Structures are given as structure tokens and as C-alpha cells.
PDB file of C-alpha atoms in Angstrom:
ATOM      1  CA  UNK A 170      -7.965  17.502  -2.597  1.00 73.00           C
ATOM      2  CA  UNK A 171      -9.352  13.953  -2.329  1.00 95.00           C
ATOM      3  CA  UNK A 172      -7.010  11.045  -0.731  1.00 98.00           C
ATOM      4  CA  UNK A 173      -7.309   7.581  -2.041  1.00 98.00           C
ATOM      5  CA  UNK A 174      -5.797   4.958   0.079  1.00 98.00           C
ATOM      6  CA  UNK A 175      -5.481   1.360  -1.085  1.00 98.00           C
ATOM      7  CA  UNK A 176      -3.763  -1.193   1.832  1.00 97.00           C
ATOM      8  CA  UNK A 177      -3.916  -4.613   1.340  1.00 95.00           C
ATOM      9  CA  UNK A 178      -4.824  -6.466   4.529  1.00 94.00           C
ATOM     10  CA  UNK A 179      -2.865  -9.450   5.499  1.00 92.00           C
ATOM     11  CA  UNK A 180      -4.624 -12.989   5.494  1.00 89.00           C
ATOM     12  CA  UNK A 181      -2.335 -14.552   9.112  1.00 89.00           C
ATOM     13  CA  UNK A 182      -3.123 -12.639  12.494  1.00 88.00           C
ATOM     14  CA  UNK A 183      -1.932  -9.866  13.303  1.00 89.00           C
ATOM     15  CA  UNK A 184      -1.653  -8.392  17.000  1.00 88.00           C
ATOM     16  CA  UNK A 185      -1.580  -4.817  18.034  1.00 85.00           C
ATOM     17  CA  UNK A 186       1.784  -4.164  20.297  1.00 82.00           C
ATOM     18  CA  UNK A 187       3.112  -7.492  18.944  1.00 83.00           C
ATOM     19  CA  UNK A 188       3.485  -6.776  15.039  1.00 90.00           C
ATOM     20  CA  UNK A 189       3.608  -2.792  15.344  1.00 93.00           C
ATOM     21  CA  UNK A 190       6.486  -1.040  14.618  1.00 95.00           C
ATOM     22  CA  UNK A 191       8.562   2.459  14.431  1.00 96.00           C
ATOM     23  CA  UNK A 192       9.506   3.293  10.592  1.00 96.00           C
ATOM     24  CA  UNK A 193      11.119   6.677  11.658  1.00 97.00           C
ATOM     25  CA  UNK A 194      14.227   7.335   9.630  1.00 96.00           C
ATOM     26  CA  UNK A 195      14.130   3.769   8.484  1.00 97.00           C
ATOM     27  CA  UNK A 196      14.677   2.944   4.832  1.00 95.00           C
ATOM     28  CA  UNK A 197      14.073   5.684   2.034  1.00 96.00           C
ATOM     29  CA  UNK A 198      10.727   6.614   2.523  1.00 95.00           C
ATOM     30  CA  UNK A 199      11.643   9.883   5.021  1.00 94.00           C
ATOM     31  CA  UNK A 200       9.269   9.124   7.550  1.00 96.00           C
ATOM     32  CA  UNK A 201       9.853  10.931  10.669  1.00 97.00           C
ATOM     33  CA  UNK A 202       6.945   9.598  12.585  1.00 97.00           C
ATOM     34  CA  UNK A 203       7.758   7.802  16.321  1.00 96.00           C
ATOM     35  CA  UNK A 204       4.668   5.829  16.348  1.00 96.00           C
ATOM     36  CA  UNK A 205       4.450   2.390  16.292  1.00 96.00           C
ATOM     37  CA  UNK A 206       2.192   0.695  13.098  1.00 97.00           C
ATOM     38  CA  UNK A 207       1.175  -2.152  11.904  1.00 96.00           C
ATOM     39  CA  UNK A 208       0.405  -1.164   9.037  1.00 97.00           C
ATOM     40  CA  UNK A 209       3.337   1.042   7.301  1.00 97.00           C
ATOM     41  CA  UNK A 210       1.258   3.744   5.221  1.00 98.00           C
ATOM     42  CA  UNK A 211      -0.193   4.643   8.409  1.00 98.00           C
ATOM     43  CA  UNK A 212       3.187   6.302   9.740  1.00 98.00           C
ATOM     44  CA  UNK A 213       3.013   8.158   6.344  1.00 98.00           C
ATOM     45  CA  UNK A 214      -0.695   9.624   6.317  1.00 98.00           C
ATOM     46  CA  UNK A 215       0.117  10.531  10.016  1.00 98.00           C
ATOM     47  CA  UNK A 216       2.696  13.163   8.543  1.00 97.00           C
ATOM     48  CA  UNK A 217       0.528  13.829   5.173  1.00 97.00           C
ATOM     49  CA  UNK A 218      -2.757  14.158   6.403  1.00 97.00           C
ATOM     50  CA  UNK A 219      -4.563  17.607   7.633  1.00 96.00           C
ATOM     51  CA  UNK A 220      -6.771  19.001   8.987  1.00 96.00           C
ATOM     52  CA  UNK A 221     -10.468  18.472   7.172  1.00 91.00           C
ATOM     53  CA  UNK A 222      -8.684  16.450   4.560  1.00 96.00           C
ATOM     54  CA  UNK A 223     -11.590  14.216   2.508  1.00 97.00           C
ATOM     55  CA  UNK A 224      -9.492  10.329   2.231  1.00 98.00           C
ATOM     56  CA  UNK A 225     -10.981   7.359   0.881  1.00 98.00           C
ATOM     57  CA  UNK A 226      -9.002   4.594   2.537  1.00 98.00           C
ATOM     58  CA  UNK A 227      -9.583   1.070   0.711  1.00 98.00           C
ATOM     59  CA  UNK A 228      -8.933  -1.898   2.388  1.00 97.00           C
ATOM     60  CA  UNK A 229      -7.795  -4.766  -0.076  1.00 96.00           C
ATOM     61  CA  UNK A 230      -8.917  -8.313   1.915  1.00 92.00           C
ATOM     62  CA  UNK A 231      -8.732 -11.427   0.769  1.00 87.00           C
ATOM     63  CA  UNK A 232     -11.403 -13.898   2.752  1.00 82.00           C
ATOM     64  CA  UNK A 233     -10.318 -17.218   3.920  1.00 78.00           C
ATOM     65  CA  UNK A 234     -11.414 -19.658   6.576  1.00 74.00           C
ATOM     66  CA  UNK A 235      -9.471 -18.330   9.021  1.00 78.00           C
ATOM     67  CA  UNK A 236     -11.414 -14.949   9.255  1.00 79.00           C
ATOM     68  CA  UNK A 237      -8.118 -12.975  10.230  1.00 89.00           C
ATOM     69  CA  UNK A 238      -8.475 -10.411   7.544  1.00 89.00           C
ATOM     70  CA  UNK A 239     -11.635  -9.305   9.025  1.00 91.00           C
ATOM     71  CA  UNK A 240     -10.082  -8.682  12.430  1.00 93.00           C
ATOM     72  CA  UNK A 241      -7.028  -6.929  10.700  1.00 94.00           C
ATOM     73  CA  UNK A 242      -8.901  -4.807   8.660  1.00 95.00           C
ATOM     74  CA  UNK A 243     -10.230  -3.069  12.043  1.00 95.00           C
ATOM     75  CA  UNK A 244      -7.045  -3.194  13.587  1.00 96.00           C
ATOM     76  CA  UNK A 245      -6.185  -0.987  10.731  1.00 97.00           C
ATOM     77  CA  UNK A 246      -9.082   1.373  11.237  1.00 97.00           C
ATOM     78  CA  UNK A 247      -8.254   1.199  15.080  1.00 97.00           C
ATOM     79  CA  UNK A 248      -4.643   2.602  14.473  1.00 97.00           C
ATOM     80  CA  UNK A 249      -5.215   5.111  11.658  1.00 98.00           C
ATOM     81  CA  UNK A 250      -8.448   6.548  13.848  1.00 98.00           C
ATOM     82  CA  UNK A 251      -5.797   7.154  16.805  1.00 97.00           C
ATOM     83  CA  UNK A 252      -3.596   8.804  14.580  1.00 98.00           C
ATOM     84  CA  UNK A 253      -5.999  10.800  12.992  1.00 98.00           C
ATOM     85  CA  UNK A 254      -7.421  11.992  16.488  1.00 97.00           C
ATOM     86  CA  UNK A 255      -4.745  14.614  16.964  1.00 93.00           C
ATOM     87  CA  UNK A 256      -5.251  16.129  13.314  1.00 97.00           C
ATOM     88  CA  UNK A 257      -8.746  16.202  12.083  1.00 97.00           C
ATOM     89  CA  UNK A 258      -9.089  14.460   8.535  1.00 97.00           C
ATOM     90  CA  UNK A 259     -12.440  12.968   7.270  1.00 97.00           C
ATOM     91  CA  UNK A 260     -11.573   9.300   7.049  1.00 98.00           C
ATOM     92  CA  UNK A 261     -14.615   6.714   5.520  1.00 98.00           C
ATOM     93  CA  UNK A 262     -13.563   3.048   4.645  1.00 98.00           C
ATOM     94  CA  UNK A 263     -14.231   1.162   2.022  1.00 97.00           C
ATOM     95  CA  UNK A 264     -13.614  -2.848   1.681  1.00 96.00           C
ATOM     96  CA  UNK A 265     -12.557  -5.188  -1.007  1.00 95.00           C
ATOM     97  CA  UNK A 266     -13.367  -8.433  -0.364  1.00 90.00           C
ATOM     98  CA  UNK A 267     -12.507 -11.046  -2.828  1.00 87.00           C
ATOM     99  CA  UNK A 268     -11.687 -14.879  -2.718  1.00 84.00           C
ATOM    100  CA  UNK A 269      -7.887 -16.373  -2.280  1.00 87.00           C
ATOM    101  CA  UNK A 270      -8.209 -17.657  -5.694  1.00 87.00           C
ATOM    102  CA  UNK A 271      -5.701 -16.468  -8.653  1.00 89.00           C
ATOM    103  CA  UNK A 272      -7.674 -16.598 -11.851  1.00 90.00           C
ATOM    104  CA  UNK A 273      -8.265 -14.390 -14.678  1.00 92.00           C
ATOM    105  CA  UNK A 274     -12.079 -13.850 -13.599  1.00 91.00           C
ATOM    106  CA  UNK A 275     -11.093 -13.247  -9.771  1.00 92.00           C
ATOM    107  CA  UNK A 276      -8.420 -10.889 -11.301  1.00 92.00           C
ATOM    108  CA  UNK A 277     -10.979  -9.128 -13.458  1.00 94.00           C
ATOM    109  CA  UNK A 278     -13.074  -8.865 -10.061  1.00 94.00           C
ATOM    110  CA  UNK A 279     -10.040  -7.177  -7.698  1.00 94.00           C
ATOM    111  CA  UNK A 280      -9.554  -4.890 -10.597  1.00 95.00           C
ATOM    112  CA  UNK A 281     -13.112  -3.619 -11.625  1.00 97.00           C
ATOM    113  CA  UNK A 282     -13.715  -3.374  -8.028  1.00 96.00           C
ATOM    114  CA  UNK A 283     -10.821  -1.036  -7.266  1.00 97.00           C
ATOM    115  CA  UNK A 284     -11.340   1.129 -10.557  1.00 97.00           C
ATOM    116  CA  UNK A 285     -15.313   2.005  -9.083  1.00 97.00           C
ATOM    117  CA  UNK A 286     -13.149   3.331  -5.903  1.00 98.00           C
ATOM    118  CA  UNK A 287     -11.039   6.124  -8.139  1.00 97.00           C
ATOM    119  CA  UNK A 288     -12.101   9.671  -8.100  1.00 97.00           C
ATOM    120  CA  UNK A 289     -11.110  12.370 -10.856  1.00 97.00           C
ATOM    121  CA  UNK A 290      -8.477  14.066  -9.721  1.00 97.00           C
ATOM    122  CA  UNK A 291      -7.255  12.522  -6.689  1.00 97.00           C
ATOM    123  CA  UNK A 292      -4.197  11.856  -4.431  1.00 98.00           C
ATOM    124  CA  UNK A 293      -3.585   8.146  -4.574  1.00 98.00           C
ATOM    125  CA  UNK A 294      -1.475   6.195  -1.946  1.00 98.00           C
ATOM    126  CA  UNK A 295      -0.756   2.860  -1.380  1.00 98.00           C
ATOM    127  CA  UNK A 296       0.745   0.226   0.821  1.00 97.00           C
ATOM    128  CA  UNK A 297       1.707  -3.525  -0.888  1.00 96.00           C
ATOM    129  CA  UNK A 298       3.112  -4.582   2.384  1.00 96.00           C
ATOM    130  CA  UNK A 299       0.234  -7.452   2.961  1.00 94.00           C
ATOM    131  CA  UNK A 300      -1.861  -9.246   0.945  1.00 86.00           C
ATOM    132  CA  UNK A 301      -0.893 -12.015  -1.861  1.00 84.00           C
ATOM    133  CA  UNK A 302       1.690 -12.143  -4.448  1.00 88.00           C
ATOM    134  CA  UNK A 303      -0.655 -11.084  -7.665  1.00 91.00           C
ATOM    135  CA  UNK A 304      -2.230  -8.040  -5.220  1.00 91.00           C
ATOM    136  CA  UNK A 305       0.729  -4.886  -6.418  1.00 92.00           C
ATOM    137  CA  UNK A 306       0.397  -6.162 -10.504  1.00 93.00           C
ATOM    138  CA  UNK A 307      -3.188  -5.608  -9.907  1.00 95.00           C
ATOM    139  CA  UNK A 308      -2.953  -2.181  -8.262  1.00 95.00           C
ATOM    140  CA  UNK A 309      -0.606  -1.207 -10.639  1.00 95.00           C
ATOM    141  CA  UNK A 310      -2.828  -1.598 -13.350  1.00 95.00           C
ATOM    142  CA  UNK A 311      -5.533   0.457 -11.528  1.00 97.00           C
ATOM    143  CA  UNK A 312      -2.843   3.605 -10.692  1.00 97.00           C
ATOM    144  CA  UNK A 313      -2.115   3.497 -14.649  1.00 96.00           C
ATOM    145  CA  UNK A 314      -5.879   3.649 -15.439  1.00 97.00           C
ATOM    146  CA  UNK A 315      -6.174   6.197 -12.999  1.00 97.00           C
ATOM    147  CA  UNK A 316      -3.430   8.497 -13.518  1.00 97.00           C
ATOM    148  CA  UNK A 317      -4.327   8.485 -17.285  1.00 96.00           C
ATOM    149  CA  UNK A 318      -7.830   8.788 -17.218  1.00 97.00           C
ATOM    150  CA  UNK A 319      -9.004  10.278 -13.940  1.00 97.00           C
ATOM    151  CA  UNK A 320      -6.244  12.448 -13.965  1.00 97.00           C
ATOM    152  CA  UNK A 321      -5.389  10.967 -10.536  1.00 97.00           C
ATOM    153  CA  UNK A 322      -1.857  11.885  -8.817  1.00 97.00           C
ATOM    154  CA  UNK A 323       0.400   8.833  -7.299  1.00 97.00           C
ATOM    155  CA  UNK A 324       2.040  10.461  -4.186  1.00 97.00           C
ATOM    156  CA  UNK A 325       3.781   7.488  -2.720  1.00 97.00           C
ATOM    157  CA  UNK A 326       3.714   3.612  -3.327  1.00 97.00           C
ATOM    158  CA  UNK A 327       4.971   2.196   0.211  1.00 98.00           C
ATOM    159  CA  UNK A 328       6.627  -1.251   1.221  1.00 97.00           C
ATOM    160  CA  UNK A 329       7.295  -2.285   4.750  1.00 96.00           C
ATOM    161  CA  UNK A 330       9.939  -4.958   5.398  1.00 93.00           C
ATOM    162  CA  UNK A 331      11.081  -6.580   9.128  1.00 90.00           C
ATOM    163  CA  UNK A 332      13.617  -9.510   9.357  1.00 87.00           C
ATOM    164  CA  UNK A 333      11.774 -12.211  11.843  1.00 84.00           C
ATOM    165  CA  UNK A 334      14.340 -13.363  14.335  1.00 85.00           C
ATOM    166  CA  UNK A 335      14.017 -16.024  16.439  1.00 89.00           C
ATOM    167  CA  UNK A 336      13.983 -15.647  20.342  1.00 88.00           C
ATOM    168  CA  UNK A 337      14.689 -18.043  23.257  1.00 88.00           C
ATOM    169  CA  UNK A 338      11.195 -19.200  23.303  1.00 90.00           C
ATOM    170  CA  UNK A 339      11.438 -20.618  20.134  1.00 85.00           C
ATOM    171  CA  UNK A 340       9.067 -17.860  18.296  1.00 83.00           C
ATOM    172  CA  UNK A 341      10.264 -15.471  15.868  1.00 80.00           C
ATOM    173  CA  UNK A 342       9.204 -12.003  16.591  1.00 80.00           C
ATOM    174  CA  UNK A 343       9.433  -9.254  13.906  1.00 82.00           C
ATOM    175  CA  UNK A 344      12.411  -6.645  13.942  1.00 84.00           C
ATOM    176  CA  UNK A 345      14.902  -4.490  12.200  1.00 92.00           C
ATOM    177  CA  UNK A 346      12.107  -2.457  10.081  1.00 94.00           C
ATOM    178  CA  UNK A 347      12.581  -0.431   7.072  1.00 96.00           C
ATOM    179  CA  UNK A 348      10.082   1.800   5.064  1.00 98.00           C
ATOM    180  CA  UNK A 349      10.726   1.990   1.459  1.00 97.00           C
ATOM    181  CA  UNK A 350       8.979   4.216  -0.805  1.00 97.00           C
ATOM    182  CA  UNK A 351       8.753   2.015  -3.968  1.00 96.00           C
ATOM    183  CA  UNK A 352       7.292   5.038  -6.235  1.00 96.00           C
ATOM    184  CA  UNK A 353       9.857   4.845  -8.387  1.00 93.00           C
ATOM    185  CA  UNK A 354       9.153   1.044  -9.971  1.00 93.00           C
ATOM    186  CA  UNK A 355       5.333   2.349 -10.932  1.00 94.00           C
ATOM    187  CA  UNK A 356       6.919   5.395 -13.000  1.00 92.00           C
ATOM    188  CA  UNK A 357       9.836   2.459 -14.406  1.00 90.00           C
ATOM    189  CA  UNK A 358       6.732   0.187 -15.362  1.00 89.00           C
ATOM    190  CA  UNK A 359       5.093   3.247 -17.404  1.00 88.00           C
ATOM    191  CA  UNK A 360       7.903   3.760 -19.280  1.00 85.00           C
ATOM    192  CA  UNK A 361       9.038   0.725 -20.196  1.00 86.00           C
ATOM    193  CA  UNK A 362       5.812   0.293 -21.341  1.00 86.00           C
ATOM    194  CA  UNK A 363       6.056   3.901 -23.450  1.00 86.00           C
ATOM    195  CA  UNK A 364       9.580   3.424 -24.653  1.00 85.00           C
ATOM    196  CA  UNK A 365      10.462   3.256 -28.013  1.00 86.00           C
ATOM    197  CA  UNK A 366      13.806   3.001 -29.225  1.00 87.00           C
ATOM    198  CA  UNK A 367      15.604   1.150 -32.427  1.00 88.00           C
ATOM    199  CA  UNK A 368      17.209  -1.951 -30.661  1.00 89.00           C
ATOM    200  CA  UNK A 369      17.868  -3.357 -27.145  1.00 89.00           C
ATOM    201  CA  UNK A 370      21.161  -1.529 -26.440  1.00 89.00           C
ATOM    202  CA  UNK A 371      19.444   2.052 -27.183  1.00 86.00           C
ATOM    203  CA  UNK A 372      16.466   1.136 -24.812  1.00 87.00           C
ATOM    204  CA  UNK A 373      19.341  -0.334 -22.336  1.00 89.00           C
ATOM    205  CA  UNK A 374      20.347   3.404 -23.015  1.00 86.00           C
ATOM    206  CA  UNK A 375      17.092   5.039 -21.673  1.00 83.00           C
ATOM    207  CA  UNK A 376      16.772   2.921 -18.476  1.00 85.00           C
ATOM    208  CA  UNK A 377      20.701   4.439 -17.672  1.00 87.00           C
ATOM    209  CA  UNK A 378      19.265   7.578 -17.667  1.00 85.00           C
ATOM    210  CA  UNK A 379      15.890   6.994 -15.692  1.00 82.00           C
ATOM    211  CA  UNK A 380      18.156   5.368 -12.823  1.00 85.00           C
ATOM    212  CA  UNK A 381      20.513   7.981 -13.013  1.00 83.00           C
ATOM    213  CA  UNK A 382      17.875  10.891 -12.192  1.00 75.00           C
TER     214      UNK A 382
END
């Protein structure tokens, strides 16, 4: 079965040893992997991926002056390549490079672009660690279109979060992480936007029972 990766690369520098870090146990996700990552879906593919496995990793980067999304989007394919050593999958990467500008029209752009990267019938997974504020509304959009029209499966929406705490020298060094599968708000999205119900307190109702599964 196909893999579909979408990361969003982060526009400030990032620094291999520095930033990485060990999401094992950590949060809800049930990652078990030691490894240190920058980049959080990366400690999940090295536990989903196998052997001769086709994946489509998408890298979401937003270009700016600076030039560090660039450099972060091969630290990515540095640290997934490593992983991916030791099992075997057929990795090719794709990019996604549009402007740090929030209109309609550079909306329009992120989105068209990431619908030409869906395949029927895929595995779709996704990490909205990095990358601007409007980036996850976007993507959801495209795992909606996907799942209802190319059939696609969402396996696992992932966030990584660190608290940045500041040392003697005066820097602030991330620490404390925490992977959190965040699956569940794409299937909450869908069906608020399915739900029907009579009035407000009957749809209040519905949402009781989707937490309570």
C-alpha cells in the first residue's frame, strides 16, 4: 500500500543534536521509538514503515529570506534516510514550496499543490508540528478531499510539543517533549461538518457521544 507523508518544514533553524528529541512513551501517540528526531512523524514511520514499503513523503516549506527551510527540509531527509537504513522502504521526496504570504490565492496554491500529491487509495500521514498557523486548516481540507474521493486512509495526524526552558547561558533550549496523535480532531471536523440534528442542545448531544467513544 502507498504512504503519503505531508510534514511541514519549519521557517527558523533548526540543528541536528540541538532540536532532536526522544518521543518514546511521551504523550498519546504510543510511540515506542528511542531515537532522537527533529521532526516528530519520523519516530512514527520508524515503527510503521517496512520493508519495500512505496512512501511519498511531502515536504510543506514555506520560502523566506532566511533560506532555513531549505536546510531543514534536508535535515529531514538526513534523519528519516538513517532511520530507514535498518528497514528497507522506498522513500522519494517531494517539495512544496510556496511564499509566507496568507491570501486566498496563496491558499488556493498550498492546496491545489498538495491535492496533485494524493494517490487513490493511499495511507496518509501527517505531522503539523512546523510550519505557519493557516498550514493544518489547509491540510485538513486536502485529507477530506482525499479520504472522500481518492478513497485515501488517514492513519495518524501527529503534533510534537517541547516547553523551551531557559539555561544559565541565557538561551532557552527545548525540553520536556510529548507526541500527541491529534487524529481524533480531523474525524471531529468531519462530523461536525455532517451533523444534523433539530437544535443546538441535540447536536451538543452528538459531540457527548463522539468524546465519549
Amino acid at each position: 500500500m502507498k504512504k503519503i507523508v505531508f510534514a511541514d518544514i519549519p521557517m527558523k533553524e533548526m540543528v541536528a543534536g540541538r532540536d532532536g528529541q526522544c518521543y518514546a512513551r511521551t504523550g498519546n501517540a504510543e510511540c515506542t521509538y528511542k531515537g532522537t528526531v527533529i521532526y516528530p512523524i519520523n519516530a512514527v514511520l520508524a515503527e510503521k514503515l517496512k520493508p519495500n514499503d512505496e512512501v511519498k513523503v511531502v515536504l510543506l516549506k514555506t520560502v523566506t529570506q532566511n533560506g532555513n527551510a531549505e536546510k531543514n527540509a534536508e535535515l529531514f531527509r538526513q534523519e528519516l534516510d538513517a532511520i530507514n537504513a535498518n528497514i528497507g522502504a522506498r522513500i522519494a521526496y517531494e517539495m512544496i514550496d510556496t511564499d509566507f504570504i496568507e491570501t486566498k490565492a496563496n491558499h488556493e496554491k498550498r492546496l491545489r499543490a498538495m491535492l496533485a500529491k494524493i494517490e487513490d487509495g493511499a495511507h496518509l500521514y501527517a505531522d503539523i508540528t512546523f510550519g505557519q498557523k493557516p498550514l493544518p486548516m489547509v491540510l485538513m481540507c486536502v485529507l477530506h478531499f482525499a479520504e472522500k474521493f481518492f478513497d485515501a486512509d488517514i492513519k495518524k495526524i501527529v503534533y510534537g510539543k517541547v516547553d523551551f526552558v531557559r539555561h544559565d547561558d541565557g538561551k532557552s533550549y527545548p525540553e520536556n517533549p510529548e507526541l500527541y496523535d491529534v487524529t481524533s480532531l480531523y474525524y471531529l471536523n468531519g462530523l461536525v461538518g455532517a451533523m444534523e440534528a433539530p437544535s443546538g442542545a441535540e447536536a451538543l448531544k452528538s459531540l457527548d457521544t463522539f468524546f465519549a467513544l
